[in-house]
Amino acid sequence: MAIATPGSAPADAPAVLSAPARARRLRGSRRAAGAPGAGSRGAGRGIVQRLTPWLFLSGAVGLLLLFTYWPAVNLFYFSVTDWDGIDLTKNFVGLDNYVQVFTDPRIFSVFGVSLYYFAASFAQMAIALYFAVILSFSTRFSSLFRGILFFPYLINGVAIGFVFLYLFQPGGTLDTVLGWFGLADPPQWLGDPDVVNWSLAGTSVWRYTGLNFVLFLGAIQSIPRELYEAAELDGANKWQQFWSIIAPGIRRIIGLSFILAIAGSLSVFEVPFIMTGGANGSSTFVIQTLQTAFSFRQVGLASAMAVVLLTIVLVVTWIQRRVFPDEKVDLI
């Protein structure tokens, strides 16, 4: 029999735990008792983590379906009807609207106006590439010139249309400046059918050169500087550096600009609509589509015209991608 010393607990007495130890043991017992529930909560958190990206995407995808793809589906539906935009009844006419688009010379011939803008887009890319190459290197006041070149692209198209409307009007700013150099009888810039499309195309060049400039400038600045240094050590001049380093390095951006030029020339709207309203032979395909829908109340025919325009842009883009594939450029 054990003899307990004074002040000590008997040998067979249970050990007395301190308050912190009792708290830890209590938490451990609760955790052990709730182990199945903890596993359920962990599984629930795993499901939420897997669904979280889809929950964030669902809003954007829903808006895309609602405001882009659903109207496109309705566009295809309207294109095979004779809807006038007001009546509730829509009679099915099949492909009659598409046949009229391709057989009526007043509709399909306006694509000829797009050739002016397509030709102007090459001048636009050439000007943008020229300034991008110059300003990508150390040039005085390069930041100022970059801002000047990009600024027109930031201006609203309606404002640009009104500005150039006063510029090209008879006796306006352009005629006054030309008079200083002895040109006393300038042409009707917006009234002559032989000149009006060139005037409008020049306005588009002034507006969109900044976009191509920024694209080219960013692509050129992404080329490693070591390549230029190596080319200079090999005796290459600036022209040789352009064809051997810059041109291959920005090939993808040139292809992108070419696609934008085709799509833009086919879908020109703001500048000619504000400045001439499509008069004097300056009507584009988009302007004629809007007039067909809202002036002549032929929404079905206008929808078919819009579908034809979309198809042409997609086909031209596909051909361009096949002829000029997006190959990886490795300059090193």
Short mmCIF file of C-alpha atoms in Angstrom, two decimals:
data_model
loop_
_atom_site.label_atom_id
_atom_site.label_comp_id
_atom_site.label_asym_id
_atom_site.label_seq_id
_atom_site.Cartn_x
_atom_site.Cartn_y
_atom_site.Cartn_z
CA MET A 1 0.00 0.00 0.00
CA ALA A 2 1.38 3.25 -1.10
CA ILE A 3 1.79 5.98 1.46
CA ALA A 4 0.84 9.38 0.29
CA THR A 5 2.95 12.22 1.38
CA PRO A 6 1.28 15.24 2.87
CA GLY A 7 -0.05 17.61 0.24
CA SER A 8 0.07 15.04 -2.55
CA ALA A 9 -2.77 13.13 -4.22
CA PRO A 10 -3.20 9.42 -3.63
CA ALA A 11 -1.50 7.13 -6.13
CA ASP A 12 -4.78 5.70 -7.40
CA ALA A 13 -6.44 9.11 -7.69
CA PRO A 14 -7.05 10.42 -11.26
CA ALA A 15 -4.60 12.99 -12.51
CA VAL A 16 -5.77 16.58 -12.25
CA LEU A 17 -5.34 18.48 -15.55
CA SER A 18 -4.72 22.16 -15.80
CA ALA A 19 -7.29 24.43 -17.45
CA PRO A 20 -5.36 24.80 -20.76
CA ALA A 21 -4.87 21.04 -20.99
CA ARG A 22 -8.57 20.42 -20.39
CA ALA A 23 -9.45 22.92 -23.12
CA ARG A 24 -7.13 21.25 -25.63
CA ARG A 25 -8.53 17.81 -24.80
CA LEU A 26 -12.07 19.12 -25.14
CA ARG A 27 -11.34 20.60 -28.57
CA GLY A 28 -9.71 17.37 -29.69
CA SER A 29 -12.71 15.32 -28.58
CA ARG A 30 -15.08 17.66 -30.38
CA ARG A 31 -12.96 17.47 -33.54
CA ALA A 32 -12.92 13.70 -33.37
CA ALA A 33 -16.66 13.60 -32.80
CA GLY A 34 -17.29 15.94 -35.73
CA ALA A 35 -14.90 14.29 -38.17
CA PRO A 36 -17.64 13.16 -40.60
CA GLY A 37 -19.15 16.64 -40.70
CA ALA A 38 -15.73 18.17 -41.33
CA GLY A 39 -15.29 15.93 -44.32
CA SER A 40 -18.65 17.05 -45.69
CA ARG A 41 -17.69 20.67 -45.24
CA GLY A 42 -14.39 20.05 -47.02
CA ALA A 43 -16.18 18.39 -49.92
CA GLY A 44 -18.58 21.33 -50.09
CA ARG A 45 -15.72 23.80 -50.21
CA GLY A 46 -14.12 21.79 -53.02
CA ILE A 47 -17.31 21.93 -55.08
CA VAL A 48 -17.60 25.69 -54.53
CA GLN A 49 -13.98 26.19 -55.60
CA ARG A 50 -14.57 24.23 -58.79
CA LEU A 51 -17.76 26.13 -59.59
CA THR A 52 -16.42 29.60 -58.79
CA PRO A 53 -14.74 30.20 -62.21
CA TRP A 54 -17.89 29.10 -64.00
CA LEU A 55 -20.00 31.40 -61.85
CA PHE A 56 -17.83 34.36 -62.83
CA LEU A 57 -17.97 33.37 -66.50
CA SER A 58 -21.70 32.83 -66.52
CA GLY A 59 -22.47 36.55 -66.31
CA ALA A 60 -20.21 37.51 -69.20
CA VAL A 61 -21.31 34.56 -71.32
CA GLY A 62 -24.96 35.33 -70.58
CA LEU A 63 -24.56 38.94 -71.72
CA LEU A 64 -22.69 37.77 -74.83
CA LEU A 65 -25.45 35.35 -75.73
CA LEU A 66 -28.17 37.91 -75.01
CA PHE A 67 -26.73 40.90 -76.85
CA THR A 68 -24.65 39.27 -79.60
CA TYR A 69 -25.64 35.76 -80.58
CA TRP A 70 -29.37 36.03 -79.99
CA PRO A 71 -29.67 39.16 -82.20
CA ALA A 72 -27.58 37.35 -84.83
CA VAL A 73 -30.02 34.44 -84.78
CA ASN A 74 -32.91 36.89 -85.15
CA LEU A 75 -31.05 38.53 -88.03
CA PHE A 76 -30.92 35.24 -89.91
CA TYR A 77 -34.60 34.69 -89.19
CA PHE A 78 -35.63 38.15 -90.40
CA SER A 79 -33.60 37.70 -93.60
CA VAL A 80 -35.95 34.97 -94.85
CA THR A 81 -39.12 36.99 -94.18
CA ASP A 82 -40.76 40.06 -95.66
CA TRP A 83 -41.04 41.88 -92.31
CA ASP A 84 -41.37 45.64 -92.54
CA GLY A 85 -40.34 46.30 -88.95
CA ILE A 86 -43.85 47.28 -87.79
CA ASP A 87 -46.34 44.50 -88.46
CA LEU A 88 -46.53 41.59 -86.09
CA THR A 89 -46.85 39.09 -88.94
CA LYS A 90 -43.76 37.93 -90.77
CA ASN A 91 -44.30 36.01 -93.99
CA PHE A 92 -41.68 33.44 -94.95
CA VAL A 93 -40.15 34.21 -98.37
CA GLY A 94 -37.18 31.85 -98.37
CA LEU A 95 -34.13 33.08 -100.29
CA ASP A 96 -35.94 35.80 -102.24
CA ASN A 97 -34.21 38.55 -100.27
CA TYR A 98 -30.77 37.08 -100.97
CA VAL A 99 -31.58 36.76 -104.66
CA GLN A 100 -32.56 40.42 -104.74
CA VAL A 101 -29.34 41.44 -103.01
CA PHE A 102 -27.20 39.81 -105.70
CA THR A 103 -29.37 40.70 -108.70
CA ASP A 104 -30.36 44.30 -107.95
CA PRO A 105 -27.50 46.52 -109.21
CA ARG A 106 -28.56 49.34 -106.88
CA ILE A 107 -27.76 47.18 -103.87
CA PHE A 108 -24.62 45.24 -104.69
CA SER A 109 -22.91 47.94 -106.76
CA VAL A 110 -22.27 50.10 -103.70
CA PHE A 111 -19.46 47.74 -102.80
CA GLY A 112 -17.47 49.68 -105.38
CA VAL A 113 -17.34 52.58 -102.95
CA SER A 114 -15.47 50.33 -100.51
CA LEU A 115 -12.56 50.20 -102.95
CA TYR A 116 -11.74 53.84 -102.17
CA TYR A 117 -11.48 53.07 -98.47
CA PHE A 118 -9.57 49.86 -99.14
CA ALA A 119 -6.97 51.77 -101.19
CA ALA A 120 -6.80 54.46 -98.51
CA SER A 121 -6.17 51.81 -95.85
CA PHE A 122 -2.85 50.92 -97.49
CA ALA A 123 -1.79 54.56 -97.35
CA GLN A 124 -2.93 54.60 -93.75
CA MET A 125 -0.80 51.54 -92.86
CA ALA A 126 2.20 52.92 -94.73
CA ILE A 127 2.04 56.24 -92.86
CA ALA A 128 1.56 54.48 -89.52
CA LEU A 129 4.45 52.10 -90.15
CA TYR A 130 6.75 54.93 -91.21
CA PHE A 131 6.19 56.94 -88.04
CA ALA A 132 6.23 53.83 -85.85
CA VAL A 133 9.68 52.89 -87.12
CA ILE A 134 11.03 56.40 -86.60
CA LEU A 135 9.52 56.96 -83.15
CA SER A 136 10.43 53.52 -81.84
CA PHE A 137 14.05 54.67 -81.57
CA SER A 138 15.56 57.59 -79.71
CA THR A 139 13.92 60.68 -81.19
CA ARG A 140 13.51 64.13 -79.73
CA PHE A 141 9.96 64.85 -78.57
CA SER A 142 8.96 61.28 -79.43
CA SER A 143 6.29 61.22 -76.72
CA LEU A 144 4.73 64.40 -78.10
CA PHE A 145 4.64 63.04 -81.63
CA ARG A 146 3.14 59.75 -80.42
CA GLY A 147 0.33 61.60 -78.70
CA ILE A 148 -0.30 63.75 -81.78
CA LEU A 149 -0.55 60.72 -84.04
CA PHE A 150 -2.81 58.74 -81.71
CA PHE A 151 -5.07 61.63 -80.69
CA PRO A 152 -7.41 61.55 -83.77
CA TYR A 153 -8.37 57.96 -82.96
CA LEU A 154 -9.66 59.08 -79.56
CA ILE A 155 -12.09 61.60 -81.05
CA ASN A 156 -15.67 60.56 -81.62
CA GLY A 157 -16.49 59.75 -85.25
CA VAL A 158 -19.45 62.15 -85.30
CA ALA A 159 -17.24 65.02 -84.16
CA ILE A 160 -14.67 64.17 -86.83
CA GLY A 161 -17.39 64.15 -89.46
CA PHE A 162 -18.56 67.64 -88.52
CA VAL A 163 -15.00 68.99 -88.36
CA PHE A 164 -14.15 67.77 -91.86
CA LEU A 165 -17.56 68.82 -93.12
CA TYR A 166 -16.59 72.43 -92.44
CA LEU A 167 -13.09 71.76 -93.76
CA PHE A 168 -14.35 70.56 -97.16
CA GLN A 169 -17.27 72.94 -97.61
CA PRO A 170 -17.02 75.54 -100.45
CA GLY A 171 -15.00 78.48 -99.23
CA GLY A 172 -14.01 76.57 -96.14
CA THR A 173 -10.66 76.04 -94.50
CA LEU A 174 -9.18 73.81 -97.20
CA ASP A 175 -10.19 76.15 -100.03
CA THR A 176 -8.74 79.10 -98.15
CA VAL A 177 -5.40 77.37 -97.62
CA LEU A 178 -5.25 76.27 -101.25
CA GLY A 179 -6.02 79.85 -102.31
CA TRP A 180 -2.84 80.98 -100.57
CA PHE A 181 -0.91 78.82 -103.04
CA GLY A 182 -2.71 80.16 -106.10
CA LEU A 183 -5.47 77.53 -106.53
CA ALA A 184 -8.40 79.81 -107.20
CA ASP A 185 -10.92 77.24 -108.44
CA PRO A 186 -10.80 74.16 -106.16
CA PRO A 187 -13.15 71.25 -106.81
CA GLN A 188 -16.33 70.54 -104.91
CA TRP A 189 -14.83 68.20 -102.35
CA LEU A 190 -18.16 66.77 -101.21
CA GLY A 191 -20.35 67.72 -104.19
CA ASP A 192 -18.41 66.22 -107.07
CA PRO A 193 -19.06 62.45 -107.45
CA ASP A 194 -15.53 62.01 -108.82
CA VAL A 195 -13.92 63.59 -105.76
CA VAL A 196 -16.25 62.96 -102.83
CA ASN A 197 -15.14 59.40 -102.10
CA TRP A 198 -11.48 60.40 -102.10
CA SER A 199 -12.27 63.18 -99.64
CA LEU A 200 -14.13 60.81 -97.34
CA ALA A 201 -11.41 58.16 -97.61
CA GLY A 202 -8.81 60.78 -96.69
CA THR A 203 -10.84 61.62 -93.60
CA SER A 204 -10.79 57.96 -92.59
CA VAL A 205 -7.03 57.86 -93.07
CA TRP A 206 -6.61 60.82 -90.71
CA ARG A 207 -8.82 59.17 -88.12
CA TYR A 208 -7.53 55.58 -88.08
CA THR A 209 -3.80 56.07 -88.67
CA GLY A 210 -3.30 56.36 -84.91
CA LEU A 211 -4.67 52.85 -84.31
CA ASN A 212 -2.26 51.24 -86.75
CA PHE A 213 0.53 53.41 -85.40
CA VAL A 214 0.05 52.11 -81.85
CA LEU A 215 -0.12 48.50 -83.06
CA PHE A 216 3.07 48.82 -85.09
CA LEU A 217 4.87 50.75 -82.37
CA GLY A 218 4.12 48.13 -79.72
CA ALA A 219 5.26 45.32 -82.00
CA ILE A 220 8.50 47.07 -82.93
CA GLN A 221 9.36 47.87 -79.32
CA SER A 222 8.91 44.21 -78.39
CA ILE A 223 11.87 43.26 -80.61
CA PRO A 224 15.05 42.78 -78.53
CA ARG A 225 17.53 45.64 -78.84
CA GLU A 226 20.40 43.18 -79.05
CA LEU A 227 19.36 42.33 -82.60
CA TYR A 228 19.85 45.91 -83.74
CA GLU A 229 23.25 46.06 -82.04
CA ALA A 230 24.35 42.85 -83.72
CA ALA A 231 23.11 44.12 -87.09
CA GLU A 232 25.06 47.36 -86.67
CA LEU A 233 28.21 45.40 -85.84
CA ASP A 234 27.70 43.43 -89.06
CA GLY A 235 27.47 46.68 -91.02
CA ALA A 236 23.73 46.64 -91.77
CA ASN A 237 22.15 50.03 -92.45
CA LYS A 238 18.71 51.13 -91.29
CA TRP A 239 16.97 49.92 -94.43
CA GLN A 240 18.53 46.48 -94.13
CA GLN A 241 17.62 46.35 -90.45
CA PHE A 242 14.03 47.12 -91.35
CA TRP A 243 13.71 44.27 -93.85
CA SER A 244 15.72 41.76 -91.83
CA ILE A 245 14.54 42.52 -88.28
CA ILE A 246 11.50 44.79 -88.11
CA ALA A 247 9.42 43.42 -90.99
CA PRO A 248 9.63 39.76 -89.88
CA GLY A 249 9.10 40.76 -86.25
CA ILE A 250 5.81 42.58 -86.92
CA ARG A 251 4.44 40.14 -89.51
CA ARG A 252 1.52 39.18 -87.29
CA ILE A 253 0.55 42.81 -86.70
CA ILE A 254 0.71 43.50 -90.42
CA GLY A 255 -1.65 40.58 -91.01
CA LEU A 256 -3.99 41.88 -88.31
CA SER A 257 -3.96 45.35 -89.85
CA PHE A 258 -4.76 43.85 -93.23
CA ILE A 259 -7.80 42.07 -91.78
CA LEU A 260 -8.96 45.27 -90.08
CA ALA A 261 -8.50 47.17 -93.34
CA ILE A 262 -10.73 44.78 -95.27
CA ALA A 263 -13.41 44.66 -92.60
CA GLY A 264 -13.30 48.43 -92.14
CA SER A 265 -13.50 49.23 -95.85
CA LEU A 266 -16.56 47.00 -96.24
CA SER A 267 -18.38 48.38 -93.20
CA VAL A 268 -17.66 52.12 -93.40
CA PHE A 269 -20.50 54.11 -91.92
CA GLU A 270 -19.85 57.07 -89.61
CA VAL A 271 -17.80 59.42 -91.79
CA PRO A 272 -19.86 59.25 -95.03
CA PHE A 273 -23.16 59.18 -93.16
CA ILE A 274 -22.38 62.35 -91.19
CA MET A 275 -20.69 64.27 -94.00
CA THR A 276 -22.83 63.39 -97.04
CA GLY A 277 -25.60 61.04 -95.91
CA GLY A 278 -24.68 58.81 -98.83
CA ALA A 279 -25.35 61.48 -101.47
CA ASN A 280 -23.37 62.07 -104.68
CA GLY A 281 -22.38 58.44 -105.04
CA SER A 282 -20.85 58.14 -101.56
CA SER A 283 -23.33 55.62 -100.14
CA THR A 284 -21.69 52.58 -98.60
CA PHE A 285 -23.21 49.16 -98.11
CA VAL A 286 -23.95 49.83 -94.43
CA ILE A 287 -25.64 53.15 -95.21
CA GLN A 288 -27.78 51.50 -97.87
CA THR A 289 -28.67 48.71 -95.45
CA LEU A 290 -29.91 51.23 -92.88
CA GLN A 291 -31.86 53.16 -95.49
CA THR A 292 -33.45 49.94 -96.70
CA ALA A 293 -34.50 49.01 -93.18
CA PHE A 294 -35.67 52.34 -91.74
CA SER A 295 -36.46 54.53 -94.78
CA PHE A 296 -38.03 51.95 -97.10
CA ARG A 297 -39.37 49.67 -94.32
CA GLN A 298 -37.81 46.52 -95.76
CA VAL A 299 -36.28 44.98 -92.66
CA GLY A 300 -36.22 41.50 -94.19
CA LEU A 301 -34.19 42.67 -97.18
CA ALA A 302 -31.91 44.76 -94.96
CA SER A 303 -31.30 41.73 -92.74
CA ALA A 304 -30.29 39.72 -95.79
CA MET A 305 -27.88 42.50 -96.77
CA ALA A 306 -26.36 42.41 -93.28
CA VAL A 307 -25.95 38.63 -93.47
CA VAL A 308 -24.26 38.95 -96.86
CA LEU A 309 -21.85 41.56 -95.48
CA LEU A 310 -21.02 39.35 -92.50
CA THR A 311 -20.42 36.37 -94.77
CA ILE A 312 -18.13 38.35 -97.07
CA VAL A 313 -16.03 39.59 -94.15
CA LEU A 314 -15.71 36.07 -92.72
CA VAL A 315 -14.79 34.56 -96.09
CA VAL A 316 -12.20 37.23 -96.85
CA THR A 317 -10.71 36.81 -93.38
CA TRP A 318 -10.55 33.03 -93.82
CA ILE A 319 -8.83 33.40 -97.21
CA GLN A 320 -6.34 35.85 -95.76
CA ARG A 321 -5.53 33.45 -92.92
CA ARG A 322 -5.00 30.63 -95.39
CA VAL A 323 -2.80 32.66 -97.72
CA PHE A 324 -0.87 34.34 -94.91
CA PRO A 325 -0.83 31.83 -92.05
CA ASP A 326 -0.02 33.00 -88.54
CA GLU A 327 3.42 31.50 -88.33
CA LYS A 328 5.64 31.84 -85.31
CA VAL A 329 8.43 34.32 -85.91
CA ASP A 330 11.75 33.54 -84.28
CA LEU A 331 14.37 36.22 -84.90
CA ILE A 332 16.97 34.70 -82.58
#
